PDB file of C-alpha atoms in Angstrom:
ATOM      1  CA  UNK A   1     -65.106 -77.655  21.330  1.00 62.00           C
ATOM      2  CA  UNK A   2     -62.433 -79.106  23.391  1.00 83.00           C
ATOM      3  CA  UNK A   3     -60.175 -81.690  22.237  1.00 95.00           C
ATOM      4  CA  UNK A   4     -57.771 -84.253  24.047  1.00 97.00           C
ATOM      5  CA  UNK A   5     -56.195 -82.022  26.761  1.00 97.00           C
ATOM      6  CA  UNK A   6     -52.978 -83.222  28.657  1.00 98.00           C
ATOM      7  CA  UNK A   7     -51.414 -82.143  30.978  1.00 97.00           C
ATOM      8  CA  UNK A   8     -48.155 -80.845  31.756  1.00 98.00           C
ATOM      9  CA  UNK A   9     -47.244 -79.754  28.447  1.00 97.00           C
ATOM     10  CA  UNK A  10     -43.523 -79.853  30.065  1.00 97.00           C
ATOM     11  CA  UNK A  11     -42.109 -81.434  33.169  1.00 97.00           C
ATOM     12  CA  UNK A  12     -38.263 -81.684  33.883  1.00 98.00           C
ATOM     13  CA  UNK A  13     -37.670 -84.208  36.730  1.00 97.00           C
ATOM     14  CA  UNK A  14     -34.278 -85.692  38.253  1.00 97.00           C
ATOM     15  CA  UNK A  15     -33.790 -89.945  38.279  1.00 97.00           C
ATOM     16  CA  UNK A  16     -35.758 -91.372  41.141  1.00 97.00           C
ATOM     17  CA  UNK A  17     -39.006 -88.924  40.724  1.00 97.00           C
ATOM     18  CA  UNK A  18     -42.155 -90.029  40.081  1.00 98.00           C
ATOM     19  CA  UNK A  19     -43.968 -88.757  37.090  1.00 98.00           C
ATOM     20  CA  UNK A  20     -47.370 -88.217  36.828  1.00 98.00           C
ATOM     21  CA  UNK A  21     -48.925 -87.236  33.516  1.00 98.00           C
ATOM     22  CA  UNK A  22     -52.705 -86.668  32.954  1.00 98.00           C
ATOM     23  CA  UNK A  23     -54.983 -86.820  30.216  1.00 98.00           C
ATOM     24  CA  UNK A  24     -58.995 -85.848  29.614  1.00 98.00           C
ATOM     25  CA  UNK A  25     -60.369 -87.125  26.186  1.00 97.00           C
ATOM     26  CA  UNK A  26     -62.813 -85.944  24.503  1.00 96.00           C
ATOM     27  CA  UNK A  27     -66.325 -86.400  25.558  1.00 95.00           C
ATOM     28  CA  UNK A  28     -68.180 -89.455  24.653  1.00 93.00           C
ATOM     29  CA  UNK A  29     -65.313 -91.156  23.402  1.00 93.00           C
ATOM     30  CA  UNK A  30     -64.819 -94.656  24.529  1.00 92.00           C
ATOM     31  CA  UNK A  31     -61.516 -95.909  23.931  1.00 94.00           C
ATOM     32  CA  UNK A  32     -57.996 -93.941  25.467  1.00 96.00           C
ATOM     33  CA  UNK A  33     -54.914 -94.774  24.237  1.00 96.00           C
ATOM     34  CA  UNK A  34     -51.428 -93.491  25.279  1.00 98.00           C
ATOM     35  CA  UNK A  35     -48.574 -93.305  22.950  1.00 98.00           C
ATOM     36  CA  UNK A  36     -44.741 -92.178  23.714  1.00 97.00           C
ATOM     37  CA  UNK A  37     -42.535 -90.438  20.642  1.00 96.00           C
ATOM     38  CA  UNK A  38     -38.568 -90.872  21.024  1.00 93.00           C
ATOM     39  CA  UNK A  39     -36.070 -90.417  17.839  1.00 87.00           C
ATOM     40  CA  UNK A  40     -34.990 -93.729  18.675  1.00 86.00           C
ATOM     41  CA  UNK A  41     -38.088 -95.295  18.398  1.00 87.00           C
ATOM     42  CA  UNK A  42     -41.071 -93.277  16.679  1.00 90.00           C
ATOM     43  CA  UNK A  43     -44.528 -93.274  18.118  1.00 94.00           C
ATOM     44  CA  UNK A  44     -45.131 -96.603  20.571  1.00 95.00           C
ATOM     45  CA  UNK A  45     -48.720 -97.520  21.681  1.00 95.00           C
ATOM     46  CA  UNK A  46     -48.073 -98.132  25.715  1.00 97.00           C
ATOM     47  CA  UNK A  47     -51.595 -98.867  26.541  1.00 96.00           C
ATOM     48  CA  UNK A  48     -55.497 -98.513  25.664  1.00 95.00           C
ATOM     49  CA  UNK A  49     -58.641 -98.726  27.436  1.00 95.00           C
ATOM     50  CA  UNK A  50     -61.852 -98.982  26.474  1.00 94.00           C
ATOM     51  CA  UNK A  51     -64.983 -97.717  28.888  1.00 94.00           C
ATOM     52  CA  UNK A  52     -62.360 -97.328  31.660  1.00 95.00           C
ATOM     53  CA  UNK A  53     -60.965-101.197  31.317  1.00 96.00           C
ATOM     54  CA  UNK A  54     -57.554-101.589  30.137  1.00 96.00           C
ATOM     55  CA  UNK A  55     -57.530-103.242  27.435  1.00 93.00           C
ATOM     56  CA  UNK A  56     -53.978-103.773  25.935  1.00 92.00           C
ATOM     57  CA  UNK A  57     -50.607-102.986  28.245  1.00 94.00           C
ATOM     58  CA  UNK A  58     -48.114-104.630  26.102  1.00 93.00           C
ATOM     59  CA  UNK A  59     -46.628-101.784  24.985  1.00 93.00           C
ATOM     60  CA  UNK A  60     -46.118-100.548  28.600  1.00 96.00           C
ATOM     61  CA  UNK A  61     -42.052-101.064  29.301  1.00 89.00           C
ATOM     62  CA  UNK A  62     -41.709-102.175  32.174  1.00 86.00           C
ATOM     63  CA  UNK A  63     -43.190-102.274  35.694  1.00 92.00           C
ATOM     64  CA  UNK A  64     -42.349 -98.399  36.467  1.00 96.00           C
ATOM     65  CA  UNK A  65     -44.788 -97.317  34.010  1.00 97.00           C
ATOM     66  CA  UNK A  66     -48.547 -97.517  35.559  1.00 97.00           C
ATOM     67  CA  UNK A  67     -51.979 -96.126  34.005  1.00 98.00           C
ATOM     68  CA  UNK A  68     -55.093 -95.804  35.244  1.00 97.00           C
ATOM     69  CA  UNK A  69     -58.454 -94.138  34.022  1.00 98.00           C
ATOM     70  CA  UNK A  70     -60.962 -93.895  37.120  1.00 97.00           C
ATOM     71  CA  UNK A  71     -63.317 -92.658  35.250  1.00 95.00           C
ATOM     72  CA  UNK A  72     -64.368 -91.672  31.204  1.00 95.00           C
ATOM     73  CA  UNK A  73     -63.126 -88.245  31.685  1.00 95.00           C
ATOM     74  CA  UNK A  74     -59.542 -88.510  33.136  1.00 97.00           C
ATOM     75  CA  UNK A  75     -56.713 -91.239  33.013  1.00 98.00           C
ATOM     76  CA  UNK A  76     -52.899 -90.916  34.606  1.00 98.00           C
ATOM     77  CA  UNK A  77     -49.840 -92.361  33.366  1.00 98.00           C
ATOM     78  CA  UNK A  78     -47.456 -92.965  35.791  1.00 98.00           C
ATOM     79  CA  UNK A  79     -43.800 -93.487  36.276  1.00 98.00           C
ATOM     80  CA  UNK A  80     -42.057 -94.468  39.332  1.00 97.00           C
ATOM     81  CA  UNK A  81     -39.129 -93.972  39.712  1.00 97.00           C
ATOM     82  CA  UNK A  82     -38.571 -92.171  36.321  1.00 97.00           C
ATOM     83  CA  UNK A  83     -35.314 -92.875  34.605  1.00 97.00           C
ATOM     84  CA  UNK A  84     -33.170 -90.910  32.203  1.00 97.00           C
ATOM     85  CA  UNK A  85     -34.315 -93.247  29.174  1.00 95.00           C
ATOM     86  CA  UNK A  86     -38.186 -92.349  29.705  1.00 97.00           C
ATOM     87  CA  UNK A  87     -37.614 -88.579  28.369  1.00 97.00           C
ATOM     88  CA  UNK A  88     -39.772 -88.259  25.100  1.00 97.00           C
ATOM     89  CA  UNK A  89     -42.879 -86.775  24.185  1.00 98.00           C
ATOM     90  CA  UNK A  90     -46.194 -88.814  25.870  1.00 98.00           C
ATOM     91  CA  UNK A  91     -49.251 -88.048  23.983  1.00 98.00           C
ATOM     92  CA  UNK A  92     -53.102 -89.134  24.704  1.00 98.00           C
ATOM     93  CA  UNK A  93     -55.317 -89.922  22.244  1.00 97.00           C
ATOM     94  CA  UNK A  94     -58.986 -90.721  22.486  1.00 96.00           C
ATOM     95  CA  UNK A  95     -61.684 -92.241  19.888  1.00 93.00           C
ATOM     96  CA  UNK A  96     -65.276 -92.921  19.214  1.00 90.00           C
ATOM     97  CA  UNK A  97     -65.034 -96.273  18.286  1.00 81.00           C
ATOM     98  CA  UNK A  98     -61.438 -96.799  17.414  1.00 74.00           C
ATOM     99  CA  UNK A  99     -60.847 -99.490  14.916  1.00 70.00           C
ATOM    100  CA  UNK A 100     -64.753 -99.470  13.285  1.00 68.00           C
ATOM    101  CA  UNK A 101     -63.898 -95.564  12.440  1.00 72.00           C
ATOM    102  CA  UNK A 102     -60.115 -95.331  12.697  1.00 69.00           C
ATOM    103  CA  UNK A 103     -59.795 -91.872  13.729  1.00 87.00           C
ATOM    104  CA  UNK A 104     -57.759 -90.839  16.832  1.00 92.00           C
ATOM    105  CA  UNK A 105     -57.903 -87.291  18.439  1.00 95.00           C
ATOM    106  CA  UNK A 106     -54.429 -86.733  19.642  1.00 97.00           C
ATOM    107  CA  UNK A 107     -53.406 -84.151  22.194  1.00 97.00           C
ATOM    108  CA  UNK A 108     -50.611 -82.008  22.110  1.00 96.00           C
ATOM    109  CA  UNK A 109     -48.422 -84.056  24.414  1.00 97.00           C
ATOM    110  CA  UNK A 110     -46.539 -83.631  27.367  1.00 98.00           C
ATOM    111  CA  UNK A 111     -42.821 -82.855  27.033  1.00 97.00           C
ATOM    112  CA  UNK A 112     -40.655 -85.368  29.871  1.00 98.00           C
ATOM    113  CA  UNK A 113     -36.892 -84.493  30.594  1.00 97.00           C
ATOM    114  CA  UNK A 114     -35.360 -87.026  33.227  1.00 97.00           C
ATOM    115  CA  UNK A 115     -32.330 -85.710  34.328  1.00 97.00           C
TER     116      UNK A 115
ATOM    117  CA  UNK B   1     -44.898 -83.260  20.359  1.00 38.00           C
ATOM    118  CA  UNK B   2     -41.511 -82.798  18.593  1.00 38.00           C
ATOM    119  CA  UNK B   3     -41.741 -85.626  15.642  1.00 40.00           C
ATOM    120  CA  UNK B   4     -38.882 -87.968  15.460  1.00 37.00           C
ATOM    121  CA  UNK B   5     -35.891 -86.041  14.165  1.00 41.00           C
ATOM    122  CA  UNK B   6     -32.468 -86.846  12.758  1.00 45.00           C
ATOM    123  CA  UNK B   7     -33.236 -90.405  10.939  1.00 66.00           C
ATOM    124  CA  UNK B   8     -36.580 -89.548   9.315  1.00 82.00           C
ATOM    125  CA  UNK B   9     -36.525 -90.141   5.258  1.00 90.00           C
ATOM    126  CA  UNK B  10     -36.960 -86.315   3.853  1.00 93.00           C
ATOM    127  CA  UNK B  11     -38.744 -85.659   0.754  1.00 95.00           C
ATOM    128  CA  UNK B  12     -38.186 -82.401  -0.163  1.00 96.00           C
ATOM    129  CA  UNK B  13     -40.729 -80.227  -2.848  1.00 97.00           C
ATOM    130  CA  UNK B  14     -41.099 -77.135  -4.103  1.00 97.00           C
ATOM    131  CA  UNK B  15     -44.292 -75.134  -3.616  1.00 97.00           C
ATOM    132  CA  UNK B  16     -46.799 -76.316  -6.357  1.00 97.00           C
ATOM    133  CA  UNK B  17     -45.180 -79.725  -7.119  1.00 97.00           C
ATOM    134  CA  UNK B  18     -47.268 -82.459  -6.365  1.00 97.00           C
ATOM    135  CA  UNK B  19     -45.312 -85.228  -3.588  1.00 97.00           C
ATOM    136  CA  UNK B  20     -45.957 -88.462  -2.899  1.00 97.00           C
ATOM    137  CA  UNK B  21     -45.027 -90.134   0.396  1.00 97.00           C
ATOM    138  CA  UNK B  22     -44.674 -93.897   0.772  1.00 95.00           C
ATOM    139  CA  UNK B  23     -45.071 -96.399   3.042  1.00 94.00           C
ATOM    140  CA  UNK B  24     -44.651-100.162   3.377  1.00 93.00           C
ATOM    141  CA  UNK B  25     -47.140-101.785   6.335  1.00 89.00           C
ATOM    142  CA  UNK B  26     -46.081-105.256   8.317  1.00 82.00           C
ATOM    143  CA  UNK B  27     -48.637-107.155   8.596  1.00 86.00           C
ATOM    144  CA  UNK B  28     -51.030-108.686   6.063  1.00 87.00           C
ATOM    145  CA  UNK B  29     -53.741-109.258   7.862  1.00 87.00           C
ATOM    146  CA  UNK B  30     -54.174-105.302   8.536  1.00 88.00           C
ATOM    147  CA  UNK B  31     -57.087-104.270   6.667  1.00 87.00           C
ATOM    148  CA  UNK B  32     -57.213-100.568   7.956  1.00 90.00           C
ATOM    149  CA  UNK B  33     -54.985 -97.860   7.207  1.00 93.00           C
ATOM    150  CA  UNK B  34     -54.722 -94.419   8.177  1.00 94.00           C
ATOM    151  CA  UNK B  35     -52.342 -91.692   7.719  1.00 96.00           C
ATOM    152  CA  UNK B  36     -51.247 -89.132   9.923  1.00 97.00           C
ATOM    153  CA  UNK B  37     -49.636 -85.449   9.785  1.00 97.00           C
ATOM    154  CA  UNK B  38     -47.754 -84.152  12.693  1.00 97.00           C
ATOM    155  CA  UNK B  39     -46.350 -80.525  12.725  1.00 96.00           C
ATOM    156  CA  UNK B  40     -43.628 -79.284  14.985  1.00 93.00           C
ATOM    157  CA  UNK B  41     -45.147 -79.301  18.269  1.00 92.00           C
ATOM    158  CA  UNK B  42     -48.088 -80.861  18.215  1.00 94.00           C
ATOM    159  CA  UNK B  43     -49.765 -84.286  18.155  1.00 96.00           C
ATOM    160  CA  UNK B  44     -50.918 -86.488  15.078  1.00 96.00           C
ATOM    161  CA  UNK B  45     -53.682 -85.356  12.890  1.00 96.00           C
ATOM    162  CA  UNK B  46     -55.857 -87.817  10.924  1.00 94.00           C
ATOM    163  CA  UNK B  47     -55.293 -86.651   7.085  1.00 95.00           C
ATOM    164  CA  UNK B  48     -56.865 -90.203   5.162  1.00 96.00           C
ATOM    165  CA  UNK B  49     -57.856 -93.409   5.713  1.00 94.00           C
ATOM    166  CA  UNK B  50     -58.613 -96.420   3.313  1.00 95.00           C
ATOM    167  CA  UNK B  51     -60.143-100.379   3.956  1.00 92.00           C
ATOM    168  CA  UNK B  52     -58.416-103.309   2.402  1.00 90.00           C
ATOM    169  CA  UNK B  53     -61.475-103.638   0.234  1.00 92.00           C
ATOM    170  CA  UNK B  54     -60.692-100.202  -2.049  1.00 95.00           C
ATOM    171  CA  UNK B  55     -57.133 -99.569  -3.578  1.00 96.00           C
ATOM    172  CA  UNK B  56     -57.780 -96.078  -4.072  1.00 97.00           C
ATOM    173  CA  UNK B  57     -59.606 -93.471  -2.013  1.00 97.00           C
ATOM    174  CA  UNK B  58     -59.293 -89.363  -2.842  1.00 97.00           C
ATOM    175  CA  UNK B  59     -59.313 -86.434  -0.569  1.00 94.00           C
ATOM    176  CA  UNK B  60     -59.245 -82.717  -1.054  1.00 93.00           C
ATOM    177  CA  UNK B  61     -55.703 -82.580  -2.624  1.00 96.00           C
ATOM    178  CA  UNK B  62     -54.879 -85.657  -1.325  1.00 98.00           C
ATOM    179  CA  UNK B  63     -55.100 -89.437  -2.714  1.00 98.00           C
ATOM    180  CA  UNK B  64     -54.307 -92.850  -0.810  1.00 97.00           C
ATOM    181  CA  UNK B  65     -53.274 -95.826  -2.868  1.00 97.00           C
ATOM    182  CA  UNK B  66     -53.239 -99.342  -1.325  1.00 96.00           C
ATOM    183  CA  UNK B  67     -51.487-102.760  -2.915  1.00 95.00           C
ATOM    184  CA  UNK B  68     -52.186-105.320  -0.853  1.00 92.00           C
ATOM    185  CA  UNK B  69     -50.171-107.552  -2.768  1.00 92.00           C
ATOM    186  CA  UNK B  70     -46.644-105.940  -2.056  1.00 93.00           C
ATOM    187  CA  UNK B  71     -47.789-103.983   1.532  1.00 93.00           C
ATOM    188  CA  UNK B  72     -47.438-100.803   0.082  1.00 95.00           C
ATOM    189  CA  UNK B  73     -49.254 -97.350   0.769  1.00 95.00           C
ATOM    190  CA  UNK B  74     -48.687 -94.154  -0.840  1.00 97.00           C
ATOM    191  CA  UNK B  75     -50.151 -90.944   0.142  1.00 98.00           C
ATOM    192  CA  UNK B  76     -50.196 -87.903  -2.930  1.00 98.00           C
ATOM    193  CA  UNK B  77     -50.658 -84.628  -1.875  1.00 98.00           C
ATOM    194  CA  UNK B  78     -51.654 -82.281  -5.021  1.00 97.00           C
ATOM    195  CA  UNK B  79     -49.966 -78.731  -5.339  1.00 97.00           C
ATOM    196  CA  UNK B  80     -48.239 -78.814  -2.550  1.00 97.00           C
ATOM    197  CA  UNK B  81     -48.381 -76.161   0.040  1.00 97.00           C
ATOM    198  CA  UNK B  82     -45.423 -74.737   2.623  1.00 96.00           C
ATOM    199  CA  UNK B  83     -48.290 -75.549   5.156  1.00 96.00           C
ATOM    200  CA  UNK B  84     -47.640 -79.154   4.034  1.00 97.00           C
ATOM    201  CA  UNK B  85     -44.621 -79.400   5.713  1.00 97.00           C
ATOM    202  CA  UNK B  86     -44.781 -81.729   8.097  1.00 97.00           C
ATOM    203  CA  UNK B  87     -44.147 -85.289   9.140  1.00 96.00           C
ATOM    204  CA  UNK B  88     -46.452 -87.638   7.711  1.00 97.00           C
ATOM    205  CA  UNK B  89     -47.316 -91.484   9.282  1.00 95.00           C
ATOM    206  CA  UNK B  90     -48.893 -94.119   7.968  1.00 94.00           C
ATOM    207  CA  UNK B  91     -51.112 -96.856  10.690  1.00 93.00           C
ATOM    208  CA  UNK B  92     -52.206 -99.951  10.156  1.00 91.00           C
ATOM    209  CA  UNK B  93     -55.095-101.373  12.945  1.00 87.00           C
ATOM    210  CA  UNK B  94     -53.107-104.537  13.837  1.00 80.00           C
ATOM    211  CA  UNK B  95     -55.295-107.466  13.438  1.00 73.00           C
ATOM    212  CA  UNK B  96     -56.723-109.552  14.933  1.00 71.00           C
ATOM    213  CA  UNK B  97     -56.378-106.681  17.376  1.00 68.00           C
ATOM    214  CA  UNK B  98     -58.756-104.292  15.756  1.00 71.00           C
ATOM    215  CA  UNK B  99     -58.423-101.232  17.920  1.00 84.00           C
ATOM    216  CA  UNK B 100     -54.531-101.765  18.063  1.00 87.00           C
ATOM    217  CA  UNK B 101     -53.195 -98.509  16.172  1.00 90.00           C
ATOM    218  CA  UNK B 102     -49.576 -98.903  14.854  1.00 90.00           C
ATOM    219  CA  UNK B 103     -47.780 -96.358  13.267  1.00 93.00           C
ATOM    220  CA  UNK B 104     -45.093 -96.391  10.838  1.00 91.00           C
ATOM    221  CA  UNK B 105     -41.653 -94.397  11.307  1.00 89.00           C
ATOM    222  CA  UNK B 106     -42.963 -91.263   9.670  1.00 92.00           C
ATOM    223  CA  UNK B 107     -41.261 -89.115   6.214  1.00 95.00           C
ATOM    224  CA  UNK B 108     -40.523 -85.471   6.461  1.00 95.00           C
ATOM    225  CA  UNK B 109     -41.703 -83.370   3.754  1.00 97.00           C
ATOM    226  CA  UNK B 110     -40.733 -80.063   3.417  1.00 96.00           C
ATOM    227  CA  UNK B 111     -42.027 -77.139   0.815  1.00 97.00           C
ATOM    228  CA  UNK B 112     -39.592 -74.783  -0.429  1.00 94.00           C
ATOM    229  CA  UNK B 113     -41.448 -71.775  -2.158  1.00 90.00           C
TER     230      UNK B 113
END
């Protein structure tokens, strides 16, 4: 059975690029979530959704940073232009029913280097 | 999914001994906690989890302990393993956000045989 699959698992980019990471939870979960891991800063909840609507973006940084999910099977995270500050480790995470259960199904992440 | 690196606490065991991780939580009106184990290169795996409403809640090999009083968790891990090593999170659901899922800064265990 497939868990939460991202995608790229790495992506090196110069300043200026945009970014485009991608996530598919796992089926029949309703709530999305996307975290980012630094030293500096540990694991940071960016944004949720539930049933496609975003939810909560206060964790987003700033206005480069964009997410969508179109549909239950597939959400982007987006960064235009990228910046040397938003390398880290950007993981997905997807849930049943989130705070009522608690458990999140993490992917393995996806690895960004801004040059 | 490297773990943060360089200013993680370390607790360091030897194969067998039991270890016991801590954790102190923000805010007081959390009522759900979870922890977490992340291994080099990979995301965050749910190990536990325990309601405001129990102090104490056992696993296989591993315990939670919850005072609500002083914000404190502890996880215990029982014999512990080199595939133990790890780094381990704590995560409170933020009220009165419910599905708001904080995590702490994270301890490093490692197993020495």
């Amino acid at each position: 059975d497939a868990g939460v699959i991202q995608s790229p698992r790495h992506e090196v980019t110069e300043m200026g690029q945009e970014v485009t990471l991608r996530c598919k939870p796992i089926s029949g979960h309703d709530y999305l979530f996307w975290y980012r891991q630094t030293m500096m800063r540990g694991l940071e909840l960016l944004i949720y959704f539930n049933n496609n609507v975003p939810i909560d973006d206060s964790g987003m940084p700033e206005d480069r940073f964009s997410a969508k999910m179109p549909n239950a099977s597939f959400s982007t995270l987006k960064i235009q232009p990228s910046e040397p500050r938003d390398s880290a480790v950007y993981f997905c995470a997807s849930s049943l029913l989130a705070g009522a259960t608690g458990e999140l199904f993490f992917g393995e992440g996806s690895r960004l280097t801004v040059l | 999914g490297e773990s943060v690196g360089l200013h993680l606490p370390t607790l360091s065991v030897q194969e067998g001994d039991n270890s016991i991780i801590n954790c102190a939580y923000s805010n007081s009106a959390s009522d759900y906690f979870i922890w977490y184990k992340q291994e080099s290169g990979k995301g965050p795996q749910f190990i536990i989890d325990i309601r405001s409403n129990m102090d104490k809640r056992q696993g296989q090999r591993v315990t939670v302990l919850l005072n609500k009083t002083v914000k404190h968790l502890s996880l215990q891990i029982a014999a512990t393993q080199p595939g133990d090593s790890a780094v381990y999170f704590c995560a409170e659901y933020y009220r009165p956000n419910t599905d708001k899922l904080i995590f702490g800064t994270g301890t490093r265990l490692q197993v020495f045989p």
